PDB file of C-alpha atoms in Angstrom:
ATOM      1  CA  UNK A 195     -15.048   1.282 -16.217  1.00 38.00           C
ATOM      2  CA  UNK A 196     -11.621  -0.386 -16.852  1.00 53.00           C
ATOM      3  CA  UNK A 197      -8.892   1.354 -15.676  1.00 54.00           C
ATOM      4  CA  UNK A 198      -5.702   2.025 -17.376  1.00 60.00           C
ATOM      5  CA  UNK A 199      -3.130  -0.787 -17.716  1.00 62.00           C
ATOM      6  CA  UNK A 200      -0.042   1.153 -17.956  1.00 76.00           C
ATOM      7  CA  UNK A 201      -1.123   2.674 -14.461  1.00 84.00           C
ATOM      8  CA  UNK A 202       0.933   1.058 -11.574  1.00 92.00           C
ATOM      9  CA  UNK A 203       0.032   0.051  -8.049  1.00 96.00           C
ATOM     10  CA  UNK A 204       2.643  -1.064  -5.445  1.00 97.00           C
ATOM     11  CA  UNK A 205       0.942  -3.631  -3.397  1.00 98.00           C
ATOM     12  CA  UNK A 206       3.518  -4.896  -0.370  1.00 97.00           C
ATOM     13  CA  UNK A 207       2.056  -7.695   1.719  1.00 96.00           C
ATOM     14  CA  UNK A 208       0.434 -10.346   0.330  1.00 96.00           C
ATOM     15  CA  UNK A 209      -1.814 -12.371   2.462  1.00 94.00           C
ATOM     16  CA  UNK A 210      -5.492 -12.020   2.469  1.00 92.00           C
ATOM     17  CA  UNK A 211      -6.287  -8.571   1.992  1.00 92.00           C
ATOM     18  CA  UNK A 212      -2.988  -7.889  -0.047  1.00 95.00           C
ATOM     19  CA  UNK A 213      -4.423 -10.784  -2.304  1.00 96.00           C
ATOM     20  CA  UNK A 214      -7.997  -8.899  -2.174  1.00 94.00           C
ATOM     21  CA  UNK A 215      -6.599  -5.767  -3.174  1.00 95.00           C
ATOM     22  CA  UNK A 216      -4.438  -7.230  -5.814  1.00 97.00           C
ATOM     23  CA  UNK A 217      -7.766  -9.045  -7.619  1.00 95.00           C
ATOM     24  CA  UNK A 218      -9.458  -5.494  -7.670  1.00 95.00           C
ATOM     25  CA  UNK A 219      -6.665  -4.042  -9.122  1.00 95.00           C
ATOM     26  CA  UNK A 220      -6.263  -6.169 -11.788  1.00 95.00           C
ATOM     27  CA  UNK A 221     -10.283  -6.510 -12.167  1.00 94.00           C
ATOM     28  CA  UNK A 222     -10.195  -2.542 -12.849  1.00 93.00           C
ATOM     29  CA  UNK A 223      -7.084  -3.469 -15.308  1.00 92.00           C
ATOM     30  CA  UNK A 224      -4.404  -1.630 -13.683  1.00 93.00           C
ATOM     31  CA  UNK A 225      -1.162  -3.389 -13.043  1.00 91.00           C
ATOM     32  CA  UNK A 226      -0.150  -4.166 -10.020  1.00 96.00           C
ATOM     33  CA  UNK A 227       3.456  -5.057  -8.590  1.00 97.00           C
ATOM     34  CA  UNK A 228       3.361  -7.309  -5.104  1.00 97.00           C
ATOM     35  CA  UNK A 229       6.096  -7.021  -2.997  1.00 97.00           C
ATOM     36  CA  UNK A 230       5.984 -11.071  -1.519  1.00 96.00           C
ATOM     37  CA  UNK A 231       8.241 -14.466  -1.196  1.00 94.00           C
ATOM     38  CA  UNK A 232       4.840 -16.288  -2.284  1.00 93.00           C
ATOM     39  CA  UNK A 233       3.738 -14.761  -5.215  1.00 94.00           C
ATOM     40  CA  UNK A 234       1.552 -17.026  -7.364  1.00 92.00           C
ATOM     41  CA  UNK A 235      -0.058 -16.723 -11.248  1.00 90.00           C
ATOM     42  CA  UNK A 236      -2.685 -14.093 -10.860  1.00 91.00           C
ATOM     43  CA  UNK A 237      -1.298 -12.026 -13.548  1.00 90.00           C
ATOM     44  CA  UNK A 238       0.838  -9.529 -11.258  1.00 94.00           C
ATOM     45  CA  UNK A 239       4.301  -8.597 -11.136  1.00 95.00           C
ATOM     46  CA  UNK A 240       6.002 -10.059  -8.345  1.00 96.00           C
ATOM     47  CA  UNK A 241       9.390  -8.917  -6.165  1.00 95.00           C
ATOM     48  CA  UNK A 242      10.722 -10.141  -3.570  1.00 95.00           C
ATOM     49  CA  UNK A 243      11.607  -6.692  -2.751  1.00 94.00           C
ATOM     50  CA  UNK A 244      10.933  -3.094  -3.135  1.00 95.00           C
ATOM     51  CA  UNK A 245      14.202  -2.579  -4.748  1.00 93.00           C
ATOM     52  CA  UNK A 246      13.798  -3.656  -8.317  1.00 92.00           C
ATOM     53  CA  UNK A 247      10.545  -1.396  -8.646  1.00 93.00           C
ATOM     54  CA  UNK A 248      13.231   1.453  -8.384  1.00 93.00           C
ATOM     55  CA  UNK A 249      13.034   3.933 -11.455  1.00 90.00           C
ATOM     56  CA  UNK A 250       9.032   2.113 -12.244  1.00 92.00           C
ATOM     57  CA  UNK A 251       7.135   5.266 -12.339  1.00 94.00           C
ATOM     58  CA  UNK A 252       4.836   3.996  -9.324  1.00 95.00           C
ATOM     59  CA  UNK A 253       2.438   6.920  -7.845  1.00 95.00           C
ATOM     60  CA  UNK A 254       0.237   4.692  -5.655  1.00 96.00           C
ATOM     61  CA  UNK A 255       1.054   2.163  -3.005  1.00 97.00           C
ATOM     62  CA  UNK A 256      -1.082  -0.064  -0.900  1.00 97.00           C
ATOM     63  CA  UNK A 257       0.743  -1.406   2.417  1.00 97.00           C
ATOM     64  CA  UNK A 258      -0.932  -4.404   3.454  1.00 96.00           C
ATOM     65  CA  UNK A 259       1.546  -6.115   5.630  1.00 95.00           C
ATOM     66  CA  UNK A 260       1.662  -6.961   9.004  1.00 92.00           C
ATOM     67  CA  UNK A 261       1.178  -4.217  11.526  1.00 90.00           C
ATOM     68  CA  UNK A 262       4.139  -3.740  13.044  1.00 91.00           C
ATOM     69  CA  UNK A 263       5.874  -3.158   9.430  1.00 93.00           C
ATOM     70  CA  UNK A 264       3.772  -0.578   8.057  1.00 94.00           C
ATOM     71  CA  UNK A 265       6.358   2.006   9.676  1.00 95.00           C
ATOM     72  CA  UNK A 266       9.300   0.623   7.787  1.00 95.00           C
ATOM     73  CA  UNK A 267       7.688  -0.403   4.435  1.00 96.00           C
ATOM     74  CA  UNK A 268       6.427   3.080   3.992  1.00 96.00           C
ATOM     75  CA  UNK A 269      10.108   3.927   4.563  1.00 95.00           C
ATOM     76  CA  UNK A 270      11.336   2.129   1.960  1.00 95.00           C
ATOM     77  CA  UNK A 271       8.402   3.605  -0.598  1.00 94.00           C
ATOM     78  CA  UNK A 272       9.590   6.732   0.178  1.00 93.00           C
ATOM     79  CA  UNK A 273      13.138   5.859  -0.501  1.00 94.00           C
ATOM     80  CA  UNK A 274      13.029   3.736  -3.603  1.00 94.00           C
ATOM     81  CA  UNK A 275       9.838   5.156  -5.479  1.00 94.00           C
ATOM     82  CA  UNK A 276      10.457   9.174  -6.365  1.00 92.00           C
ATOM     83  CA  UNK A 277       7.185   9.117  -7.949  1.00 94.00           C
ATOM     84  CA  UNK A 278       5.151   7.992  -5.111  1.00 95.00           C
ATOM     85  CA  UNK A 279       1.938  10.368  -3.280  1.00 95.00           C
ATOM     86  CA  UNK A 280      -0.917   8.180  -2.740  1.00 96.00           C
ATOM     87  CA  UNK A 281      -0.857   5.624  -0.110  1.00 97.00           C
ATOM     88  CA  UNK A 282      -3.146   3.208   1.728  1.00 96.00           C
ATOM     89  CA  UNK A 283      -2.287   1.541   4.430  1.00 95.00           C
ATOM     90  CA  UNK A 284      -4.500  -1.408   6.024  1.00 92.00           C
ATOM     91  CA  UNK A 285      -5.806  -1.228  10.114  1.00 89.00           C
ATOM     92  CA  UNK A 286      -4.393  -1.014  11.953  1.00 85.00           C
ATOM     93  CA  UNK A 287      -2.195   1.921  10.585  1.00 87.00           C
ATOM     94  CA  UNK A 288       0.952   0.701  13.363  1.00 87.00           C
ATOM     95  CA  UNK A 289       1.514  -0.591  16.617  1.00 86.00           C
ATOM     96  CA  UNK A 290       2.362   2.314  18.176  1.00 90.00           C
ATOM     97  CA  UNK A 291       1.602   6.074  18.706  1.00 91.00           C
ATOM     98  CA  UNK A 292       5.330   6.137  18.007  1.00 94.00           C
ATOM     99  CA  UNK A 293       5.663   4.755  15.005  1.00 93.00           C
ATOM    100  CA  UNK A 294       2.349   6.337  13.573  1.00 91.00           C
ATOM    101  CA  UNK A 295       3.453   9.812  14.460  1.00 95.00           C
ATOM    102  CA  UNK A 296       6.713   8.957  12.199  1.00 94.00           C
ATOM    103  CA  UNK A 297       4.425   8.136   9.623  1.00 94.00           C
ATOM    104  CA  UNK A 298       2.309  11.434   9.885  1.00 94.00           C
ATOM    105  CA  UNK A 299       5.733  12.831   9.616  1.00 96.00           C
ATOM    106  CA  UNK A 300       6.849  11.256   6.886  1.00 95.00           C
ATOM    107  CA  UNK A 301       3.455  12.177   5.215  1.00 95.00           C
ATOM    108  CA  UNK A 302       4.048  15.885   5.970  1.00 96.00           C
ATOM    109  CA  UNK A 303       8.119  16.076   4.749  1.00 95.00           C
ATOM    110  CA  UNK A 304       7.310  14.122   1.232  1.00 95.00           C
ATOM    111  CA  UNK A 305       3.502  15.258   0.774  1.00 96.00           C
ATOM    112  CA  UNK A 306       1.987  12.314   0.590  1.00 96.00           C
ATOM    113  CA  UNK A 307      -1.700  11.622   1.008  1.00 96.00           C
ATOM    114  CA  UNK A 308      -2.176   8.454   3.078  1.00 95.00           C
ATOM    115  CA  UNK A 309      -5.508   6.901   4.155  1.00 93.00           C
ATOM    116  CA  UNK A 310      -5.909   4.092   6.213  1.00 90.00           C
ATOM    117  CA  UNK A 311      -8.373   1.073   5.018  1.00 84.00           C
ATOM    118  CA  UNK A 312     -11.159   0.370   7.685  1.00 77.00           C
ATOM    119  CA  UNK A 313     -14.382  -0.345   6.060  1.00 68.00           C
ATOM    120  CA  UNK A 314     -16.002  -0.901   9.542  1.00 65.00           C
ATOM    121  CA  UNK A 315     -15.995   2.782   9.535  1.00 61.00           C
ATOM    122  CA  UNK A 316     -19.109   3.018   7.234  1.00 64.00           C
ATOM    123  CA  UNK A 317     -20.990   0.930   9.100  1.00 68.00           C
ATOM    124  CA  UNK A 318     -24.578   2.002  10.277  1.00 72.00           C
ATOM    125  CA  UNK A 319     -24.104   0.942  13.630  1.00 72.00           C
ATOM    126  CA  UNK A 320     -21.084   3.508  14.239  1.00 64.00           C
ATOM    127  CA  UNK A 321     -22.769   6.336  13.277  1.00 67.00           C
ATOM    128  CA  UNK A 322     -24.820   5.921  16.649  1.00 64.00           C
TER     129      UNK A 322
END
């Protein structure tokens, strides 16, 4: 089922599994804007920041940079994008307990449903 193309996804960090998550999106034919300095011709809207995605009604974000940025990229989602509740963010979720409490705070204050990407998770062999 294709998805809708007027239906935006932030996507901030793009090396391999901001790339990865960028080809799904498009492959379900939603549009996707990457937050990058290498963006490339995939067929995605690309900024070098989060700023000029300011006023796009953006409700989904996925944070795929490196750890120790998660923290301060959600930040910025939460400043710039008024629209924004749903957000994945790729393992680990930060570097510290620290920062990650911050984050569940920040989830709490702006009701935002974040989920953290860790496939391993459904693995067989963790179930035991």
């Amino acid at each position: 089922m294709k998805g809708n193309r007027s239906e935006k996804v932030l996507v901030i960090g793009y090396g391999s599994m901001g790339k990865r998550h960028v080809r799904n999106l498009l492959d379900l034919g939603v549009t996707p804007y990457v937050i990058t300095r290498h963006p490339d011709d995939i067929g995605a809207v690309f900024c070098e920041d989060i700023y000029p995605c300011k006023g796009i009604p953006i409700r989904h974000c996925i944070i795929s940079s490196i750890t120790g940025r998660h923290l301060d990229d959600l930040r910025k989602c939460v400043r710039f994008l008024k629209d924004i509740k749903n957000i994945l963010i790729e393992k680990p979720l930060e570097a510290t307990c620290k920062k990650a409490k911050e984050i569940e705070r920040l989830a709490r204050a702006r009701n935002l449903d974040i989920r953290v990407a860790y496939n391993l998770r459904f693995l067989r062999v963790f179930e035991k």
